[in-house]
Amino acid sequence: MLEALIEPLQYSFMQRSLIIAILVGLICAVVGSYLMVQRLALLGDAISHSVLPGLAIAFMLGANIFIGAFIAGVISTMAIAFIKTRSPIKEDAAMGIVFSAFFALGITLITIIQKSNKIDLNHFLFGNILGVTFDEVWDTAIIAAIILFVVGLIYKELLFYTFDPLGAQAAGLPVNILNFGLMLLIALTIVASMKAVGVILVLALLITPGATAYLLVKRLHQVMILGALIGIFSSISGMYLSYFYNLPSGPAIVLVASGFFILALLFSPNYGIFTQKNFSLGQSSLWRELKQIFR
Amino acid sequence: MKTLNLPTDEHWMQQVCHVRDIPRITINHLGVKYRTVEALRDVSFTLNCGRVTGIIGPNGAGKSTLLKGMLGLIPVSSGTAIYQNQPLMDQLAKVAYVPQRSQIDWTYPATVWDVVMMGRVRKTGWFRRFSIVSRKIAQTALERVGMSAFRDRPIGQLSGGQQQRVFLARALAQEAEIFCFDEPFAGIDQKTEAVIFEIFRELANEGKIVLVVNHDLGESIANFDDLILLNQELIAAGSREKVFTQENLYRAYGGQVIFFQGKAA
């Protein structure tokens, strides 16, 4: 068993995949924890869909695709903010409009350039962790280092701001800068994770490990650390599933992470459906809820 | 030979505040508009240190808006709030603000200790860790509100009154000169209300400015020294006896206030 896991690692492409899996699992959980506590899961989805046209344009111009994707992600967040502040349209509607428009543009552009550039739309949408190049590993490592450094540097300010924005503003913290910084971190994380899970499923890696950890521990930094462990484990498992069974890497990773979430949902010591204090067969809240539904 | 009359703590502090004439906030013609709706119009008054001041008025009178406007948390359409000859909104390090309970996500993964330490973020400064002094200040603040036994509890597991006391501890940890509370008594128990009012009194006796948005016109009103009565514009401001009259309340609340007749001075 162990040999079967170690043996593939003699290939250099598997070593690269392993590094990507660790980095992506780590930064997604850390940054995703902020998305979860701020109830901004939808924004993560919006940004991840919006990076696609940036990718395509960078490809056409021969520029670094990470930079292209990042610029598109930032432009989409600004477009959402612009619509929200300058019109009576609410934020969720603004997100829906912007991200689907960007996504459609991205799909169109990639389809146009697909043949001449030998690229595969599916790899952008669903990830191809086994196909990462050395340069991509290097770029991802730099991005991950920047993200972790920044989060470590302004952790206490971000904790205050995400918990009580008004209180943080009243204490004189520059909340607009903190908010913009957080958006940049999210965009960077999504760009760095594209190769492993693809733009459609990156949201799962941002939210699911953090949400799983949230059911188990009670402080934000604990959520981040445990979430990162879950994220890293899911990414590595997904990578092997992708290798052994020739599955798309993104869905494989997301399914493992979702499995952990279901386990925590059912068996978490504090919030678990089967482990809550008042649980006993026939009287459990779950049973009552089910009876309510079918009555 | 003259006998020296030693004033009580409270009176002495109030005299200092008056004589030195430094720690007061002057609000001049403050107005706030939400898009096209005027929420607050041409409000002017003075806040004195050493006093517990309540902002009262009916629903939608702009009580919270006044608090946020003077601190610069929302854009104002006119007017200024001046503290020690400078705009108040440029000196927020001297302000501790506790928002309404409904503004907070109580399922946030933070413990009581995490929340109180937030009061030390600004004083600690960017890129630094909390000092031992900061931890001691936070611990003292927690003890002062009687919540030190709950240090490691998640904030979501506390009662409303306990949550409010934790936020009061956070405000105390900020070591501010100006304390602003938005409806701190909404939905909390009697015991917590007494604890909070006691600490307000202590803060005032230390020479702080204490400003409280209050919804209730019941007996708790007696805990305030000064009142600001609002209904989108200023109805009255000054000492409680002067403001809390039947005539003023009628002007602010219309017919709804007959119920309080007995209590109006």
XYZ file of N, CA, C and O in Angstrom, chain A residues 154-216:
252
model
N -0.873 40.823 9.121
C -2.019 41.647 9.516
C -3.142 40.782 10.090
O -4.317 41.127 10.009
N -2.762 39.664 10.732
C -3.775 38.743 11.254
C -4.704 39.432 12.252
O -5.925 39.325 12.158
N -4.157 40.153 13.217
C -5.014 40.708 14.271
C -5.933 41.796 13.726
O -7.081 41.913 14.141
N -5.433 42.564 12.751
C -6.286 43.589 12.144
C -7.427 42.934 11.339
O -8.576 43.377 11.408
N -7.095 41.881 10.585
C -8.126 41.208 9.791
C -9.147 40.514 10.694
O -10.337 40.471 10.373
N -8.687 39.983 11.826
C -9.622 39.353 12.765
C -10.631 40.385 13.267
O -11.843 40.156 13.251
N -10.130 41.524 13.684
C -11.001 42.603 14.177
C -11.956 43.049 13.067
O -13.179 43.108 13.260
N -11.404 43.295 11.885
C -12.221 43.814 10.789
C -13.298 42.819 10.350
O -14.452 43.205 10.152
N -12.940 41.529 10.227
C -13.935 40.579 9.731
C -14.985 40.258 10.801
O -16.104 39.909 10.474
N -14.620 40.413 12.072
C -15.596 40.144 13.132
C -16.534 41.326 13.316
O -17.754 41.170 13.434
N -15.984 42.536 13.347
C -16.780 43.714 13.672
C -16.277 44.903 12.840
O -15.510 45.723 13.336
N -16.694 44.972 11.574
C -16.170 46.015 10.684
C -16.401 47.426 11.226
O -15.517 48.278 11.146
N -17.572 47.647 11.795
C -17.906 48.979 12.296
C -17.019 49.327 13.499
O -16.494 50.449 13.598
N -16.856 48.379 14.402
C -15.999 48.596 15.568
C -14.557 48.852 15.151
O -13.873 49.712 15.715
N -14.092 48.118 14.135
C -12.721 48.294 13.652
C -12.554 49.681 13.028
O -11.562 50.367 13.257
N -13.574 50.090 12.266
C -13.533 51.418 11.648
C -13.528 52.498 12.727
O -12.776 53.470 12.643
N -14.353 52.298 13.763
C -14.436 53.286 14.835
C -13.156 53.331 15.652
O -12.863 54.337 16.297
N -12.378 52.247 15.648
C -11.099 52.265 16.363
C -10.014 52.906 15.505
O -8.869 52.995 15.924
N -10.377 53.316 14.282
C -9.435 54.023 13.431
C -8.647 53.126 12.491
O -7.683 53.564 11.888
N -9.046 51.857 12.351
C -8.361 51.003 11.385
C -8.805 51.380 9.971
O -9.963 51.721 9.756
N -7.895 51.332 8.996
C -8.248 51.680 7.607
C -9.022 50.545 6.958
O -8.466 49.724 6.245
N -10.336 50.499 7.199
C -11.121 49.332 6.798
C -11.195 49.156 5.287
O -11.256 48.035 4.800
N -11.157 50.269 4.537
C -11.204 50.120 3.078
C -9.962 49.415 2.557
O -10.034 48.560 1.676
N -8.814 49.772 3.133
C -7.563 49.128 2.718
C -7.578 47.655 3.117
O -7.191 46.784 2.342
N -8.073 47.367 4.333
C -8.140 45.970 4.774
C -9.054 45.157 3.862
O -8.725 44.036 3.471
N -10.193 45.751 3.505
C -11.132 45.051 2.638
C -10.516 44.782 1.270
O -10.591 43.678 0.738
N -9.866 45.813 0.713
C -9.233 45.646 -0.590
C -8.108 44.609 -0.508
O -7.960 43.767 -1.397
N -7.339 44.655 0.581
C -6.274 43.678 0.766
C -6.812 42.261 0.800
O -6.242 41.343 0.196
N -7.942 42.102 1.475
C -8.569 40.786 1.561
C -9.005 40.304 0.174
O -8.816 39.143 -0.193
N -9.572 41.229 -0.623
C -9.985 40.876 -1.986
C -8.765 40.443 -2.819
O -8.834 39.491 -3.593
N -7.651 41.159 -2.659
C -6.435 40.791 -3.391
C -5.970 39.392 -2.988
O -5.601 38.583 -3.839
N -6.007 39.116 -1.685
C -5.600 37.789 -1.212
C -6.482 36.704 -1.828
O -5.992 35.654 -2.247
N -7.781 36.984 -1.887
C -8.709 35.993 -2.446
C -8.407 35.759 -3.924
O -8.320 34.621 -4.388
N -8.217 36.871 -4.659
C -7.925 36.743 -6.087
C -6.618 35.978 -6.307
O -6.545 35.079 -7.156
N -5.605 36.298 -5.523
C -4.308 35.601 -5.645
C -4.465 34.108 -5.385
O -3.913 33.273 -6.102
N -5.226 33.781 -4.332
C -5.415 32.374 -3.974
C -6.099 31.605 -5.096
O -5.698 30.494 -5.449
N -7.123 32.224 -5.673
C -7.861 31.561 -6.749
C -6.948 31.320 -7.945
O -6.924 30.233 -8.528
N -6.168 32.344 -8.285
C -5.258 32.222 -9.420
C -4.253 31.093 -9.180
O -3.974 30.281 -10.058
N -3.748 31.016 -7.949
C -2.747 30.000 -7.645
C -3.351 28.593 -7.639
O -2.641 27.613 -7.798
N -4.662 28.493 -7.429
C -5.301 27.182 -7.298
C -5.892 26.658 -8.597
O -6.323 25.514 -8.660
N -5.923 27.525 -9.609
C -6.550 27.180 -10.879
C -6.081 25.855 -11.455
O -6.859 25.046 -11.915
N -4.758 25.645 -11.427
C -4.179 24.464 -12.065
C -4.632 23.171 -11.391
O -4.814 22.152 -12.038
N -4.810 23.220 -10.089
C -5.132 21.999 -9.360
C -6.617 21.644 -9.464
O -6.971 20.501 -9.739
N -7.492 22.623 -9.221
C -8.910 22.291 -9.138
C -9.761 22.943 -10.211
O -10.927 22.592 -10.363
N -9.180 23.900 -10.964
C -9.963 24.558 -11.999
C -10.833 25.648 -11.419
O -11.112 25.679 -10.216
N -11.281 26.567 -12.268
C -11.973 27.751 -11.761
C -13.365 27.436 -11.226
O -13.883 28.135 -10.367
N -13.985 26.364 -11.706
C -15.357 26.104 -11.268
C -15.377 25.542 -9.845
O -16.245 25.848 -9.043
N -14.376 24.708 -9.538
C -14.424 24.002 -8.268
C -13.530 24.609 -7.191
O -13.507 24.125 -6.064
N -12.801 25.684 -7.509
C -11.897 26.252 -6.516
C -12.679 26.717 -5.287
O -12.190 26.672 -4.163
N -13.928 27.095 -5.496
C -14.748 27.543 -4.374
C -14.820 26.464 -3.283
O -14.757 26.760 -2.091
N -14.933 25.207 -3.725
C -15.039 24.113 -2.756
C -13.799 24.049 -1.878
O -13.885 23.844 -0.666
N -12.631 24.230 -2.493
C -11.393 24.160 -1.715
C -11.240 25.377 -0.804
O -10.580 25.325 0.224
N -11.874 26.490 -1.197
C -11.832 27.680 -0.349
C -12.738 27.515 0.871
O -12.403 27.920 1.971
N -13.909 26.951 0.664
C -14.921 26.950 1.712
C -14.950 25.644 2.509
O -15.009 25.656 3.738
N -14.931 24.500 1.812
C -15.211 23.228 2.481
C -14.219 22.875 3.612
O -14.666 22.562 4.720
N -12.903 22.954 3.400
C -12.012 22.599 4.521
C -12.194 23.522 5.725
O -12.212 23.066 6.876
N -12.359 24.819 5.474
C -12.566 25.766 6.564
C -13.870 25.486 7.294
O -13.932 25.518 8.529
N -14.924 25.181 6.531
C -16.224 24.899 7.149
C -16.148 23.623 7.977
O -16.739 23.529 9.059
N -15.404 22.628 7.484
C -15.225 21.385 8.240
C -14.528 21.683 9.572
O -14.970 21.243 10.641
N -13.455 22.462 9.498
C -12.707 22.800 10.714
C -13.560 23.621 11.672
O -13.479 23.468 12.889
N -14.405 24.476 11.104
C -15.273 25.332 11.915
C -16.200 24.507 12.804
O -16.576 24.926 13.896
N -16.576 23.309 12.329
C -17.431 22.433 13.137
C -16.660 21.778 14.276
O -17.249 21.194 15.178
N -15.336 21.863 14.230
C -14.524 21.126 15.191
C -13.770 22.002 16.181
O -13.494 21.584 17.302
